[in-house]
PDB file of C-alpha atoms in Angstrom:
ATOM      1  CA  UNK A   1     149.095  75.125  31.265  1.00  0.00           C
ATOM      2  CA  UNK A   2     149.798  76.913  28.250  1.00  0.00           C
ATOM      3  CA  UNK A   3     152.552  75.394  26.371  1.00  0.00           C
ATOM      4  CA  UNK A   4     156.101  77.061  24.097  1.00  0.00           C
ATOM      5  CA  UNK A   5     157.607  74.795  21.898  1.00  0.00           C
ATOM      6  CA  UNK A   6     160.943  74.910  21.407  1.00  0.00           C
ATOM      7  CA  UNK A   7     162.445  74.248  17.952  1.00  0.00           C
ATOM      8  CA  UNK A   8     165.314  72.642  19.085  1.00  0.00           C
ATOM      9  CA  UNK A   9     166.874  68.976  18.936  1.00  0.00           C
ATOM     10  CA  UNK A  10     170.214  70.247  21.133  1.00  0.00           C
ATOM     11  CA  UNK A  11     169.465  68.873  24.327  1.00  0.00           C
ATOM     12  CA  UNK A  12     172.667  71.740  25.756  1.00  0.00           C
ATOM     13  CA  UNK A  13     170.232  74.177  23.753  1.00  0.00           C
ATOM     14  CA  UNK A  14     166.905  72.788  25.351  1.00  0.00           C
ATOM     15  CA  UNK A  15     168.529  72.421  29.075  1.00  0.00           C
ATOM     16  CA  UNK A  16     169.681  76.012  29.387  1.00  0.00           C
ATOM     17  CA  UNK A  17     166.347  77.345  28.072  1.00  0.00           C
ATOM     18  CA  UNK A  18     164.589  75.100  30.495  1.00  0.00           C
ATOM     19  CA  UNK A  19     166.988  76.670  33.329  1.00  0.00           C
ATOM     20  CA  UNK A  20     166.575  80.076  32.032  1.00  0.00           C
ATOM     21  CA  UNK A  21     162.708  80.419  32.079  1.00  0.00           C
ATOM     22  CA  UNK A  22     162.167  77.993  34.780  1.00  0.00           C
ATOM     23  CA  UNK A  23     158.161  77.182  35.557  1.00  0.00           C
ATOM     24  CA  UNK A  24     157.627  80.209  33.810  1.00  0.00           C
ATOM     25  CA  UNK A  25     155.462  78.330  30.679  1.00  0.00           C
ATOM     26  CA  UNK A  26     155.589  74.404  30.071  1.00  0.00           C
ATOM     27  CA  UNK A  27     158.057  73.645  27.617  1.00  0.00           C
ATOM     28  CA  UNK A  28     158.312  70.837  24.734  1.00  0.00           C
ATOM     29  CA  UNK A  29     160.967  70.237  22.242  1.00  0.00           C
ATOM     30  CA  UNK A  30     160.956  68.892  18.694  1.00  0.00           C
ATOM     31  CA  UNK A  31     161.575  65.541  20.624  1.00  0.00           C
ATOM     32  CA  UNK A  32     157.694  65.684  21.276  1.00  0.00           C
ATOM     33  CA  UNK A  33     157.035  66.422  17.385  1.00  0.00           C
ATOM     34  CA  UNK A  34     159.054  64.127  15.173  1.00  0.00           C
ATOM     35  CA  UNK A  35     156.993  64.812  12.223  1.00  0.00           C
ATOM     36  CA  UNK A  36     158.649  67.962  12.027  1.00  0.00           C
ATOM     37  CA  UNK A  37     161.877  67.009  10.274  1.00  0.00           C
ATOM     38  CA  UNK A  38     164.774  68.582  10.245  1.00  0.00           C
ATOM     39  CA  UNK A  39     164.471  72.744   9.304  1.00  0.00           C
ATOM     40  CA  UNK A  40     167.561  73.872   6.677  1.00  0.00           C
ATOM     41  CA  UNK A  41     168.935  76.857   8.096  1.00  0.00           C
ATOM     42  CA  UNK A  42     170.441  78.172   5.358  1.00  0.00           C
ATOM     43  CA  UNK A  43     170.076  81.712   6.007  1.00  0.00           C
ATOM     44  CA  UNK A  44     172.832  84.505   5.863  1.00  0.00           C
ATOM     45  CA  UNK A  45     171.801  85.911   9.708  1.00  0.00           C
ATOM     46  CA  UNK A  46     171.232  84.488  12.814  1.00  0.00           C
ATOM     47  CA  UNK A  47     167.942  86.274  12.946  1.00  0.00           C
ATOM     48  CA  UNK A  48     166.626  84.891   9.488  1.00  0.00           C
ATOM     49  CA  UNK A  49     167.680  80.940  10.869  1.00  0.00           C
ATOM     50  CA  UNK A  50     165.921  81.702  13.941  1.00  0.00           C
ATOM     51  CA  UNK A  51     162.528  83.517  12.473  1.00  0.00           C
ATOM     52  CA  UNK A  52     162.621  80.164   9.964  1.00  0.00           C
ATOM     53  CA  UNK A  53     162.349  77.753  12.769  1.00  0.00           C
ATOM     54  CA  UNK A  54     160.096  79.075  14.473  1.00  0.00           C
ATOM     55  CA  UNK A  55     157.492  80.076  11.920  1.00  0.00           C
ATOM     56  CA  UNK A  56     158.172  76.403  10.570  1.00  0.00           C
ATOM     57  CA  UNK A  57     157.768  75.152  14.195  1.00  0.00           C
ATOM     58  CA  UNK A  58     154.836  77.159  15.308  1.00  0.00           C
ATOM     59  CA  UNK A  59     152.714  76.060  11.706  1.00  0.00           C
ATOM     60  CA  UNK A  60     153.488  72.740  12.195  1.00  0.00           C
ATOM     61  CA  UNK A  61     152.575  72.014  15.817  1.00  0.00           C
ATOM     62  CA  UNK A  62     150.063  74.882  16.171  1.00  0.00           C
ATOM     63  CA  UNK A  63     151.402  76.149  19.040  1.00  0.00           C
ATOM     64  CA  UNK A  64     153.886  79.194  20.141  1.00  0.00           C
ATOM     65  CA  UNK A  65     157.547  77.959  19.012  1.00  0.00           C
ATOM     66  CA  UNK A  66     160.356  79.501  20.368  1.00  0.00           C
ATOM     67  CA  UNK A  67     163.900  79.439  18.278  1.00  0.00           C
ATOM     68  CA  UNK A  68     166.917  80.494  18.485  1.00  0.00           C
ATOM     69  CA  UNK A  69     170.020  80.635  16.120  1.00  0.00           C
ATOM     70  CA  UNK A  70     173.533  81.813  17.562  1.00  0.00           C
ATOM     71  CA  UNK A  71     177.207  81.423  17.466  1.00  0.00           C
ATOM     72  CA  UNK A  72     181.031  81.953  17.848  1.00  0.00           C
ATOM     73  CA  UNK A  73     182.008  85.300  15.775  1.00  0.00           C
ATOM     74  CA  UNK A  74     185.843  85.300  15.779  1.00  0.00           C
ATOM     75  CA  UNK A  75     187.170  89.136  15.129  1.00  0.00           C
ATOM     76  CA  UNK A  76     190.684  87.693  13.496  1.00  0.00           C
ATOM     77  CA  UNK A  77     188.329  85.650  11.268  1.00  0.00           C
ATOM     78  CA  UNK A  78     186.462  88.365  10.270  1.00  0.00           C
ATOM     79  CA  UNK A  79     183.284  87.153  12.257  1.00  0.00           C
ATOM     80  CA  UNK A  80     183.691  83.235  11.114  1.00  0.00           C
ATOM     81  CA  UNK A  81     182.346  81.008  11.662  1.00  0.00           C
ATOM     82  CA  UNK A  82     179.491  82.633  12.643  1.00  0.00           C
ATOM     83  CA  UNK A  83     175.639  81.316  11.507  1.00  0.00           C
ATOM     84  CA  UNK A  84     178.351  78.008  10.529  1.00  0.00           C
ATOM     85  CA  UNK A  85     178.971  77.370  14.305  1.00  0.00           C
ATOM     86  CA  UNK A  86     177.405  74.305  14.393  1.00  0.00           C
ATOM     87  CA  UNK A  87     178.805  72.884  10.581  1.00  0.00           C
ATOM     88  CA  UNK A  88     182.188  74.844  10.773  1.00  0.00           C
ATOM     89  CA  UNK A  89     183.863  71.813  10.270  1.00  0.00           C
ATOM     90  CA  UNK A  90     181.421  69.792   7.845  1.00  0.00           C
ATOM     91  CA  UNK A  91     178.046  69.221   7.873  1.00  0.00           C
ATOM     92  CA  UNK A  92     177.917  66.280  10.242  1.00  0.00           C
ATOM     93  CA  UNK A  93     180.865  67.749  12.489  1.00  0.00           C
ATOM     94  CA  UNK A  94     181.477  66.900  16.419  1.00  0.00           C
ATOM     95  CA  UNK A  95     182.015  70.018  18.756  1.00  0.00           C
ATOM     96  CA  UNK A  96     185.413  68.324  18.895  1.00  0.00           C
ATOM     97  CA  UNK A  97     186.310  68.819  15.247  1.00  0.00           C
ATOM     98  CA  UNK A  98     184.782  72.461  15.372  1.00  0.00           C
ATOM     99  CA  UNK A  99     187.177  73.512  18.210  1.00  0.00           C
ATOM    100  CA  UNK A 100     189.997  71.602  16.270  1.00  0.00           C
ATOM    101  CA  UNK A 101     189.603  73.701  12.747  1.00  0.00           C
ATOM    102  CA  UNK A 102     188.604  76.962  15.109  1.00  0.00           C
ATOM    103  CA  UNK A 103     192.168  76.166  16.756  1.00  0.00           C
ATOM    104  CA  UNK A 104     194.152  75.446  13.623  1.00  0.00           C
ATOM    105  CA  UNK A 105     193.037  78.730  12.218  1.00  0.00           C
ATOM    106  CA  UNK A 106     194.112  80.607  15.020  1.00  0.00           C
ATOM    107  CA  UNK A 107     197.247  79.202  15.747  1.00  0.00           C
ATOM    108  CA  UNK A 108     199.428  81.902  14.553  1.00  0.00           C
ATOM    109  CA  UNK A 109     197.378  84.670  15.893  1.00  0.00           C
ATOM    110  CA  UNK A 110     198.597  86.136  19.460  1.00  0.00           C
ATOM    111  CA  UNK A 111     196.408  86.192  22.527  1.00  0.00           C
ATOM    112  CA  UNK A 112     195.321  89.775  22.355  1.00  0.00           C
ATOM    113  CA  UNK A 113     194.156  89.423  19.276  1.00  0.00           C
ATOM    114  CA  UNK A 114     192.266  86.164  19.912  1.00  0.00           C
ATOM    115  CA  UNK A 115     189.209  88.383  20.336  1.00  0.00           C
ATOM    116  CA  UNK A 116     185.244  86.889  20.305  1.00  0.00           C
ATOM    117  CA  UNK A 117     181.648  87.166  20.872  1.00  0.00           C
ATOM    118  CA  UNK A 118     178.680  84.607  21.020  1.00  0.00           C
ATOM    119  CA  UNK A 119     175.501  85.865  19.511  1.00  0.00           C
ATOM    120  CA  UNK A 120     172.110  84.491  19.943  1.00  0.00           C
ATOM    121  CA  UNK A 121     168.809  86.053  18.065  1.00  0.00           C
ATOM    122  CA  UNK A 122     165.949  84.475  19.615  1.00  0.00           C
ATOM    123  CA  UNK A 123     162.799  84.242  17.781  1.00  0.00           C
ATOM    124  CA  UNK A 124     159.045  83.353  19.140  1.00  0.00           C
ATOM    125  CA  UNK A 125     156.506  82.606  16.653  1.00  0.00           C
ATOM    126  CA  UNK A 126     152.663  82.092  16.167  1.00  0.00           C
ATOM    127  CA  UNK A 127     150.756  79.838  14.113  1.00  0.00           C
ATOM    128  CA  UNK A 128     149.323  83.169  12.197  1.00  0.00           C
ATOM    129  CA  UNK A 129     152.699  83.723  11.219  1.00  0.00           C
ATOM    130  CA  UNK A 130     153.374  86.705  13.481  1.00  0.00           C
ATOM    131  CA  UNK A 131     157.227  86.920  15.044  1.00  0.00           C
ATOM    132  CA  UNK A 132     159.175  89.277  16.908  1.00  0.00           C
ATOM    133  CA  UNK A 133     163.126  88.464  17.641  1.00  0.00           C
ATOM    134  CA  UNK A 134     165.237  89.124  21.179  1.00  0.00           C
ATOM    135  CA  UNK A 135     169.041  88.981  20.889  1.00  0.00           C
ATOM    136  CA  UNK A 136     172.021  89.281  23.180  1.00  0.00           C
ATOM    137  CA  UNK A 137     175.758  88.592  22.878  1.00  0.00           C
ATOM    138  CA  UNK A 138     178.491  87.959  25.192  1.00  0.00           C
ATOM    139  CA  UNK A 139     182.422  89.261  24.383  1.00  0.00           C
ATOM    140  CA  UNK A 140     185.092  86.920  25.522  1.00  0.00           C
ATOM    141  CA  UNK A 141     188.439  86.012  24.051  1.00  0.00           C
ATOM    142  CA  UNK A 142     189.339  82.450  22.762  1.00  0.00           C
ATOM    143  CA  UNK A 143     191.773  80.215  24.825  1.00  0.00           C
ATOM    144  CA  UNK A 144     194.681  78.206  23.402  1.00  0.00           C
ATOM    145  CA  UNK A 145     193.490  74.541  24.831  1.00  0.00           C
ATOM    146  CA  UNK A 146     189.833  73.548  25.933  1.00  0.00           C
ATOM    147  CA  UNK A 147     189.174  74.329  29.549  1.00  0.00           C
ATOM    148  CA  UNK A 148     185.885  72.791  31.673  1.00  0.00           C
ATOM    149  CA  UNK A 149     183.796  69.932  30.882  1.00  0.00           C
ATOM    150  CA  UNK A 150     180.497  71.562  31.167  1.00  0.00           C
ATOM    151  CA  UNK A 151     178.542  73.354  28.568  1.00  0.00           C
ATOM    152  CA  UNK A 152     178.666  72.360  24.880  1.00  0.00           C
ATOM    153  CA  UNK A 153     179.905  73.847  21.631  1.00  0.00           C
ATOM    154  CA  UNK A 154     183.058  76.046  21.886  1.00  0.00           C
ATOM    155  CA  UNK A 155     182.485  76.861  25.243  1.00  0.00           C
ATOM    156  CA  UNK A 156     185.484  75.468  26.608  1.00  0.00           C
ATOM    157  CA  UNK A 157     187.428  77.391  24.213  1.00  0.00           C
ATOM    158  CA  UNK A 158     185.713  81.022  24.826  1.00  0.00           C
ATOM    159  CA  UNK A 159     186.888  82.963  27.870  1.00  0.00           C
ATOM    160  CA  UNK A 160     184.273  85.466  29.462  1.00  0.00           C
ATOM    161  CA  UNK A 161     184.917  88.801  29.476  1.00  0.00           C
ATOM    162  CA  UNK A 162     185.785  89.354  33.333  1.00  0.00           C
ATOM    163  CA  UNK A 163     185.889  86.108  34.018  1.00  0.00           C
ATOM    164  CA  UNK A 164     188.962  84.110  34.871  1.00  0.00           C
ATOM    165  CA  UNK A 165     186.500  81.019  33.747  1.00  0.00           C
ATOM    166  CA  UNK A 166     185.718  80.115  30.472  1.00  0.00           C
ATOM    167  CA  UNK A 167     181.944  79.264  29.398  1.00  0.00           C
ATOM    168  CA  UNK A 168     182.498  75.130  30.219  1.00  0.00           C
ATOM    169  CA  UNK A 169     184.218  76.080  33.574  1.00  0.00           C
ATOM    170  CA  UNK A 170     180.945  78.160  34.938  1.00  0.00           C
ATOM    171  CA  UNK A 171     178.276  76.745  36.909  1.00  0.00           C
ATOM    172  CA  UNK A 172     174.810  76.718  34.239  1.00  0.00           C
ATOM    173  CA  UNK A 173     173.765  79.585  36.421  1.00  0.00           C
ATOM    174  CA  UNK A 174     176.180  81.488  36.142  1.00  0.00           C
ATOM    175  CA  UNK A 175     176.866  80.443  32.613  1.00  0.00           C
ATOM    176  CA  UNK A 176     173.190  81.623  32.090  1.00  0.00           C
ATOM    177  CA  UNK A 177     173.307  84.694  33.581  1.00  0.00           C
ATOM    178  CA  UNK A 178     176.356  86.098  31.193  1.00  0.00           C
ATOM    179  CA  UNK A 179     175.672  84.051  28.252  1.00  0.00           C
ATOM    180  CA  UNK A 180     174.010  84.887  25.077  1.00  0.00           C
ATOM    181  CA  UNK A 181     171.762  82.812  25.072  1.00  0.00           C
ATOM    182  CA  UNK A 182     170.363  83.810  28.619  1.00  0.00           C
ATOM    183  CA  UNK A 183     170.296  87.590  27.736  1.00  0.00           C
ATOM    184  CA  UNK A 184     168.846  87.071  24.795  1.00  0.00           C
ATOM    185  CA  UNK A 185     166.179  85.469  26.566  1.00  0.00           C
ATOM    186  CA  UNK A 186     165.583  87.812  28.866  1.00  0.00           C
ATOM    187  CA  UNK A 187     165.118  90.287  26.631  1.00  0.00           C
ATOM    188  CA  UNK A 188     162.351  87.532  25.103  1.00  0.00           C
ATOM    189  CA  UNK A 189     160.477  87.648  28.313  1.00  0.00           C
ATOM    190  CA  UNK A 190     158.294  90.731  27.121  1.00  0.00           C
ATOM    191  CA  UNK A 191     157.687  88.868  23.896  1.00  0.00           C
ATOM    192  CA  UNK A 192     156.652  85.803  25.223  1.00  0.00           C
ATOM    193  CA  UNK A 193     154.139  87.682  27.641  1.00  0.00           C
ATOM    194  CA  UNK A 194     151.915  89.089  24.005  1.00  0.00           C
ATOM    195  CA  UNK A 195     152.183  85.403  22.412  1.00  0.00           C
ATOM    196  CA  UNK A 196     151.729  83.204  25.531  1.00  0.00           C
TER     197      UNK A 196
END
């Protein structure tokens, strides 16, 4: 079985990738490398974080390394927090005390105006250094007060376009099928076909 490595130490990352492309290639995680160290994403795009980690992935482990880099762009924020999803709060910060600071800053701002988007760029990379990038995005608005218990991240803040639900209130396939993440990797599938 060929293999795709996923550059990834989020297990909510690495479980909806794993439901997302199924048996279609075996799949290992950074878990299985832990000489790879952590990778500083300290680019200004989701699409330069995610081409980093998976070049760095795919040279250390020799093998096809799949990465992604996404987030929560908030339109009354201007887009924040954007590629600082995951660090919005401080470096070391708990999806709690993201939602907390994302709250606090929108606490004056009405409902309609409360719009957002997730945005994934997916990346898949070869040990020669070749990469090609996927992306997808899903529109939503943000809630006043968490909803769900599923999911991870803000996604029991973010309300689904069309949905009564928000993200942590959807079963994972359903959460796949409209999420970011899982249309970003569908549009991946081609990719993945030239490098696997």
């Amino acid at each position: 079985m060929t293999y795709l490595v996923v550059a990834t130490k989020n297990p909510g990352k690495l479980r909806e990738i794993r439901e997302i492309l199924g048996s279609v290639v075996g799949l290992l995680s950074l878990a299985d490398f832990p000489g790879v160290g952590d990778i500083v994403e300290d680019g200004r795009t989701f699409e330069a974080n995610a081409i980093k980690k998976a070049l760095a992935v795919a040279y250390h482990t020799g093998h096809v390394s799949l990465a992604d880099d996404s987030g929560l762009e908030v339109d009354a924020l201007d887009g924040t927090p954007g590629v600082y999803s995951a660090r919005f709060a401080g470096e070391r910060a708990t999806d709690e005390q993201n939602n907390r600071k994302l709250l606090r800053l929108l606490e004056n701002i009405p409902d309609e105006q409360r719009t957002a988007r997730f945005r994934c760029v997916i990346a898949v990379g070869a040990p020669d250094g070749s990469v090609q990038t996927a992306q997808g995005a899903a529109e939503g608005r943000i809630l006043r007060d968490p909803r769900g218990t599923g999911g991870f991240g803000y996604d029991p803040l973010f309300l689904v376009s069309g949905e009564r639900r928000t993200f942590a209130e959807l079963p994972p396939e359903e959460k796949n099928r409209l999420s970011h993440r899982g249309k970003a990797l569908q549009s991946a599938f081609p990719l993945l076909s030239r490098f696997i």
